[in-house]
Amino acid sequence: VSPLVSKSLSSFGLALMQASYYLNQQGVLDPTSTDLIIQMLRIANRGVHGEIIGQKYMDFASQAYPQIIDGLDNCKELIKRMT
């Protein structure tokens, strides 16, 4: 990955991490989903920076993905109810 793309992806990941923390602090994203998102971003960051992502991490990502989607769906519904 080129340095420019790597920097852009790292900035995007940081923004997602901050958004996750913010939504959690506001009480619309549950702590488990927040933690899973942060862990996934850390794994993705390793890949962006050229590290080999082992099967253990791939398995974690496969298991965490549905939970993250459910948590984000719940978050979206809570926000809809608030507006």
CSV table of N, CA, C and O in Angstrom, one decimal, residues 14-76:
chain,number,residue,atom,x,y,z
A,14,LEU,N,-8.9,6.1,12.5
A,14,LEU,CA,-9.0,7.0,13.7
A,14,LEU,C,-10.3,7.6,13.8
A,14,LEU,O,-10.9,7.7,14.9
A,15,ALA,N,-10.8,8.1,12.7
A,15,ALA,CA,-12.2,8.8,12.7
A,15,ALA,C,-13.2,7.8,13.2
A,15,ALA,O,-14.1,8.1,14.0
A,16,LEU,N,-13.2,6.6,12.7
A,16,LEU,CA,-14.1,5.5,13.1
A,16,LEU,C,-14.0,5.2,14.5
A,16,LEU,O,-15.0,5.0,15.2
A,17,MET,N,-12.8,5.2,15.0
A,17,MET,CA,-12.6,4.9,16.4
A,17,MET,C,-13.2,6.0,17.3
A,17,MET,O,-13.9,5.7,18.3
A,18,GLN,N,-12.9,7.2,16.9
A,18,GLN,CA,-13.5,8.3,17.7
A,18,GLN,C,-15.0,8.4,17.6
A,18,GLN,O,-15.6,8.6,18.6
A,19,ALA,N,-15.6,8.1,16.5
A,19,ALA,CA,-17.0,8.0,16.3
A,19,ALA,C,-17.6,6.9,17.2
A,19,ALA,O,-18.6,7.1,17.8
A,20,SER,N,-16.9,5.8,17.3
A,20,SER,CA,-17.4,4.7,18.1
A,20,SER,C,-17.4,5.1,19.6
A,20,SER,O,-18.4,4.8,20.3
A,21,TYR,N,-16.3,5.7,20.0
A,21,TYR,CA,-16.3,6.1,21.4
A,21,TYR,C,-17.4,7.2,21.7
A,21,TYR,O,-18.0,7.1,22.7
A,22,TYR,N,-17.5,8.1,20.8
A,22,TYR,CA,-18.5,9.1,21.0
A,22,TYR,C,-19.9,8.5,21.1
A,22,TYR,O,-20.7,8.9,22.0
A,23,LEU,N,-20.3,7.6,20.2
A,23,LEU,CA,-21.6,7.0,20.2
A,23,LEU,C,-21.8,6.2,21.5
A,23,LEU,O,-22.9,6.2,22.1
A,24,ASN,N,-20.7,5.6,22.0
A,24,ASN,CA,-20.8,4.9,23.2
A,24,ASN,C,-21.0,5.8,24.4
A,24,ASN,O,-21.9,5.6,25.2
A,25,GLN,N,-20.3,6.9,24.4
A,25,GLN,CA,-20.5,7.9,25.5
A,25,GLN,C,-21.9,8.5,25.5
A,25,GLN,O,-22.4,8.8,26.5
A,26,GLN,N,-22.5,8.6,24.3
A,26,GLN,CA,-23.9,9.1,24.2
A,26,GLN,C,-24.9,8.1,24.5
A,26,GLN,O,-26.1,8.4,24.6
A,27,GLY,N,-24.5,6.8,24.7
A,27,GLY,CA,-25.4,5.8,25.2
A,27,GLY,C,-26.2,5.1,24.0
A,27,GLY,O,-27.2,4.5,24.3
A,28,VAL,N,-25.7,5.3,22.8
A,28,VAL,CA,-26.5,4.7,21.7
A,28,VAL,C,-25.7,3.5,21.1
A,28,VAL,O,-26.3,2.8,20.3
A,29,LEU,N,-24.5,3.4,21.4
A,29,LEU,CA,-23.7,2.2,20.9
A,29,LEU,C,-23.2,1.4,22.2
A,29,LEU,O,-22.6,2.0,23.0
A,30,ASP,N,-23.6,0.2,22.2
A,30,ASP,CA,-23.3,-0.6,23.4
A,30,ASP,C,-21.8,-0.8,23.6
A,30,ASP,O,-21.1,-0.8,22.6
A,31,PRO,N,-21.3,-1.1,24.8
A,31,PRO,CA,-19.9,-1.2,25.0
A,31,PRO,C,-19.3,-2.4,24.3
A,31,PRO,O,-18.2,-2.3,23.8
A,32,THR,N,-20.0,-3.5,24.1
A,32,THR,CA,-19.5,-4.7,23.4
A,32,THR,C,-19.2,-4.3,22.0
A,32,THR,O,-18.2,-4.7,21.4
A,33,SER,N,-20.2,-3.7,21.3
A,33,SER,CA,-20.0,-3.3,19.9
A,33,SER,C,-18.9,-2.3,19.8
A,33,SER,O,-18.1,-2.4,18.8
A,34,THR,N,-18.8,-1.4,20.7
A,34,THR,CA,-17.7,-0.4,20.7
A,34,THR,C,-16.4,-1.1,20.7
A,34,THR,O,-15.5,-0.9,19.9
A,35,ASP,N,-16.2,-2.1,21.7
A,35,ASP,CA,-15.0,-2.8,21.8
A,35,ASP,C,-14.6,-3.6,20.6
A,35,ASP,O,-13.5,-3.7,20.1
A,36,LEU,N,-15.7,-4.3,20.0
A,36,LEU,CA,-15.4,-5.1,18.8
A,36,LEU,C,-15.0,-4.2,17.6
A,36,LEU,O,-14.1,-4.6,16.9
A,37,ILE,N,-15.6,-3.1,17.5
A,37,ILE,CA,-15.2,-2.1,16.4
A,37,ILE,C,-13.8,-1.7,16.6
A,37,ILE,O,-13.0,-1.7,15.6
A,38,ILE,N,-13.4,-1.4,17.8
A,38,ILE,CA,-12.0,-0.9,18.1
A,38,ILE,C,-11.0,-2.1,17.7
A,38,ILE,O,-10.0,-1.8,17.1
A,39,GLN,N,-11.4,-3.3,18.2
A,39,GLN,CA,-10.5,-4.4,17.9
A,39,GLN,C,-10.4,-4.7,16.4
A,39,GLN,O,-9.3,-5.0,15.9
A,40,MET,N,-11.5,-4.5,15.7
A,40,MET,CA,-11.4,-4.7,14.2
A,40,MET,C,-10.6,-3.7,13.5
A,40,MET,O,-9.8,-4.0,12.6
A,41,LEU,N,-10.7,-2.4,14.0
A,41,LEU,CA,-9.9,-1.4,13.4
A,41,LEU,C,-8.4,-1.6,13.7
A,41,LEU,O,-7.6,-1.3,12.8
A,42,ARG,N,-8.1,-2.1,14.8
A,42,ARG,CA,-6.7,-2.4,15.1
A,42,ARG,C,-6.1,-3.5,14.2
A,42,ARG,O,-5.0,-3.5,13.7
A,43,ILE,N,-7.0,-4.5,14.0
A,43,ILE,CA,-6.6,-5.6,13.0
A,43,ILE,C,-6.4,-5.0,11.6
A,43,ILE,O,-5.4,-5.3,11.0
A,44,ALA,N,-7.4,-4.2,11.2
A,44,ALA,CA,-7.3,-3.7,9.8
A,44,ALA,C,-6.1,-2.8,9.7
A,44,ALA,O,-5.4,-2.8,8.7
A,45,ASN,N,-5.7,-2.0,10.7
A,45,ASN,CA,-4.6,-1.2,10.7
A,45,ASN,C,-3.3,-2.0,10.5
A,45,ASN,O,-2.4,-1.5,9.8
A,46,ARG,N,-3.2,-3.1,11.1
A,46,ARG,CA,-2.0,-4.0,10.9
A,46,ARG,C,-1.9,-4.4,9.4
A,46,ARG,O,-0.8,-4.3,8.9
A,47,GLY,N,-3.0,-4.7,8.9
A,47,GLY,CA,-3.0,-5.1,7.4
A,47,GLY,C,-2.6,-4.0,6.5
A,47,GLY,O,-1.8,-4.1,5.6
A,48,VAL,N,-3.2,-2.8,6.8
A,48,VAL,CA,-2.8,-1.6,6.0
A,48,VAL,C,-1.3,-1.3,6.1
A,48,VAL,O,-0.8,-0.9,5.1
A,49,HIS,N,-0.7,-1.6,7.2
A,49,HIS,CA,0.7,-1.3,7.4
A,49,HIS,C,1.6,-2.5,7.0
A,49,HIS,O,2.8,-2.5,7.4
A,50,GLY,N,1.0,-3.4,6.3
A,50,GLY,CA,1.8,-4.5,5.7
A,50,GLY,C,2.0,-5.7,6.6
A,50,GLY,O,2.8,-6.6,6.2
A,51,GLU,N,1.4,-5.8,7.8
A,51,GLU,CA,1.6,-7.0,8.6
A,51,GLU,C,0.7,-8.1,8.1
A,51,GLU,O,-0.3,-7.8,7.5
A,52,ILE,N,1.2,-9.3,8.2
A,52,ILE,CA,0.4,-10.4,7.8
A,52,ILE,C,-0.7,-10.7,8.9
A,52,ILE,O,-0.4,-10.7,10.1
A,53,ILE,N,-1.9,-10.8,8.4
A,53,ILE,CA,-3.1,-11.0,9.3
A,53,ILE,C,-3.3,-12.6,9.4
A,53,ILE,O,-3.6,-13.2,8.4
A,54,GLY,N,-3.0,-13.1,10.6
A,54,GLY,CA,-3.1,-14.6,10.7
A,54,GLY,C,-4.5,-15.1,10.8
A,54,GLY,O,-5.5,-14.3,10.9
A,55,GLN,N,-4.7,-16.4,10.8
A,55,GLN,CA,-6.0,-17.0,10.8
A,55,GLN,C,-6.8,-16.7,12.1
A,55,GLN,O,-8.0,-16.5,12.0
A,56,LYS,N,-6.0,-16.6,13.2
A,56,LYS,CA,-6.7,-16.2,14.4
A,56,LYS,C,-7.5,-14.9,14.3
A,56,LYS,O,-8.6,-14.8,14.8
A,57,TYR,N,-6.8,-13.9,13.7
A,57,TYR,CA,-7.5,-12.6,13.5
A,57,TYR,C,-8.6,-12.7,12.5
A,57,TYR,O,-9.6,-12.0,12.7
A,58,MET,N,-8.4,-13.5,11.5
A,58,MET,CA,-9.5,-13.7,10.5
A,58,MET,C,-10.7,-14.3,11.1
A,58,MET,O,-11.8,-13.9,10.8
A,59,ASP,N,-10.5,-15.3,11.9
A,59,ASP,CA,-11.6,-16.0,12.6
A,59,ASP,C,-12.3,-15.0,13.5
A,59,ASP,O,-13.5,-15.0,13.6
A,60,PHE,N,-11.5,-14.2,14.3
A,60,PHE,CA,-12.1,-13.2,15.1
A,60,PHE,C,-13.0,-12.3,14.3
A,60,PHE,O,-14.2,-12.0,14.7
A,61,ALA,N,-12.5,-11.8,13.2
A,61,ALA,CA,-13.2,-10.9,12.4
A,61,ALA,C,-14.5,-11.5,11.9
A,61,ALA,O,-15.6,-10.9,11.9
A,62,SER,N,-14.5,-12.7,11.5
A,62,SER,CA,-15.7,-13.4,11.0
A,62,SER,C,-16.7,-13.6,12.0
A,62,SER,O,-17.9,-13.5,11.8
A,63,GLN,N,-16.3,-13.8,13.3
A,63,GLN,CA,-17.2,-14.0,14.4
A,63,GLN,C,-17.7,-12.6,14.8
A,63,GLN,O,-18.9,-12.5,15.3
A,64,ALA,N,-16.9,-11.6,14.8
A,64,ALA,CA,-17.3,-10.3,15.3
A,64,ALA,C,-18.2,-9.5,14.4
A,64,ALA,O,-19.0,-8.7,14.8
A,65,TYR,N,-18.0,-9.7,13.1
A,65,TYR,CA,-18.8,-9.0,12.1
A,65,TYR,C,-20.3,-8.9,12.3
A,65,TYR,O,-20.9,-7.9,12.4
A,66,PRO,N,-20.9,-10.1,12.5
A,66,PRO,CA,-22.4,-10.0,12.7
A,66,PRO,C,-22.8,-9.3,14.0
A,66,PRO,O,-23.8,-8.6,14.0
A,67,GLN,N,-22.0,-9.4,15.0
A,67,GLN,CA,-22.3,-8.7,16.3
A,67,GLN,C,-22.1,-7.2,16.1
A,67,GLN,O,-22.9,-6.4,16.6
A,68,ILE,N,-21.1,-6.8,15.3
A,68,ILE,CA,-20.9,-5.4,15.0
A,68,ILE,C,-22.1,-4.8,14.2
A,68,ILE,O,-22.6,-3.8,14.6
A,69,ILE,N,-22.5,-5.6,13.2
A,69,ILE,CA,-23.7,-5.1,12.4
A,69,ILE,C,-24.9,-5.0,13.3
A,69,ILE,O,-25.7,-4.0,13.2
A,70,ASP,N,-25.2,-6.0,14.1
A,70,ASP,CA,-26.3,-5.9,15.0
A,70,ASP,C,-26.3,-4.7,15.9
A,70,ASP,O,-27.2,-4.0,16.1
A,71,GLY,N,-25.1,-4.5,16.5
A,71,GLY,CA,-24.9,-3.3,17.4
A,71,GLY,C,-25.1,-2.0,16.6
A,71,GLY,O,-25.7,-1.1,17.2
A,72,LEU,N,-24.6,-1.9,15.4
A,72,LEU,CA,-24.8,-0.7,14.6
A,72,LEU,C,-26.3,-0.5,14.2
A,72,LEU,O,-26.8,0.6,14.2
A,73,ASP,N,-27.0,-1.6,13.9
A,73,ASP,CA,-28.4,-1.5,13.6
A,73,ASP,C,-29.2,-1.0,14.8
A,73,ASP,O,-30.1,-0.2,14.7
A,74,ASN,N,-28.8,-1.5,16.0
A,74,ASN,CA,-29.5,-1.1,17.2
A,74,ASN,C,-29.2,0.4,17.5
A,74,ASN,O,-30.1,1.2,17.9
A,75,CYS,N,-28.0,0.8,17.2
A,75,CYS,CA,-27.6,2.2,17.4
A,75,CYS,C,-28.4,3.1,16.5
A,75,CYS,O,-28.9,4.1,16.9
A,76,LYS,N,-28.5,2.7,15.2
A,76,LYS,CA,-29.3,3.4,14.2
A,76,LYS,C,-30.7,3.6,14.7
A,76,LYS,O,-31.3,4.7,14.6
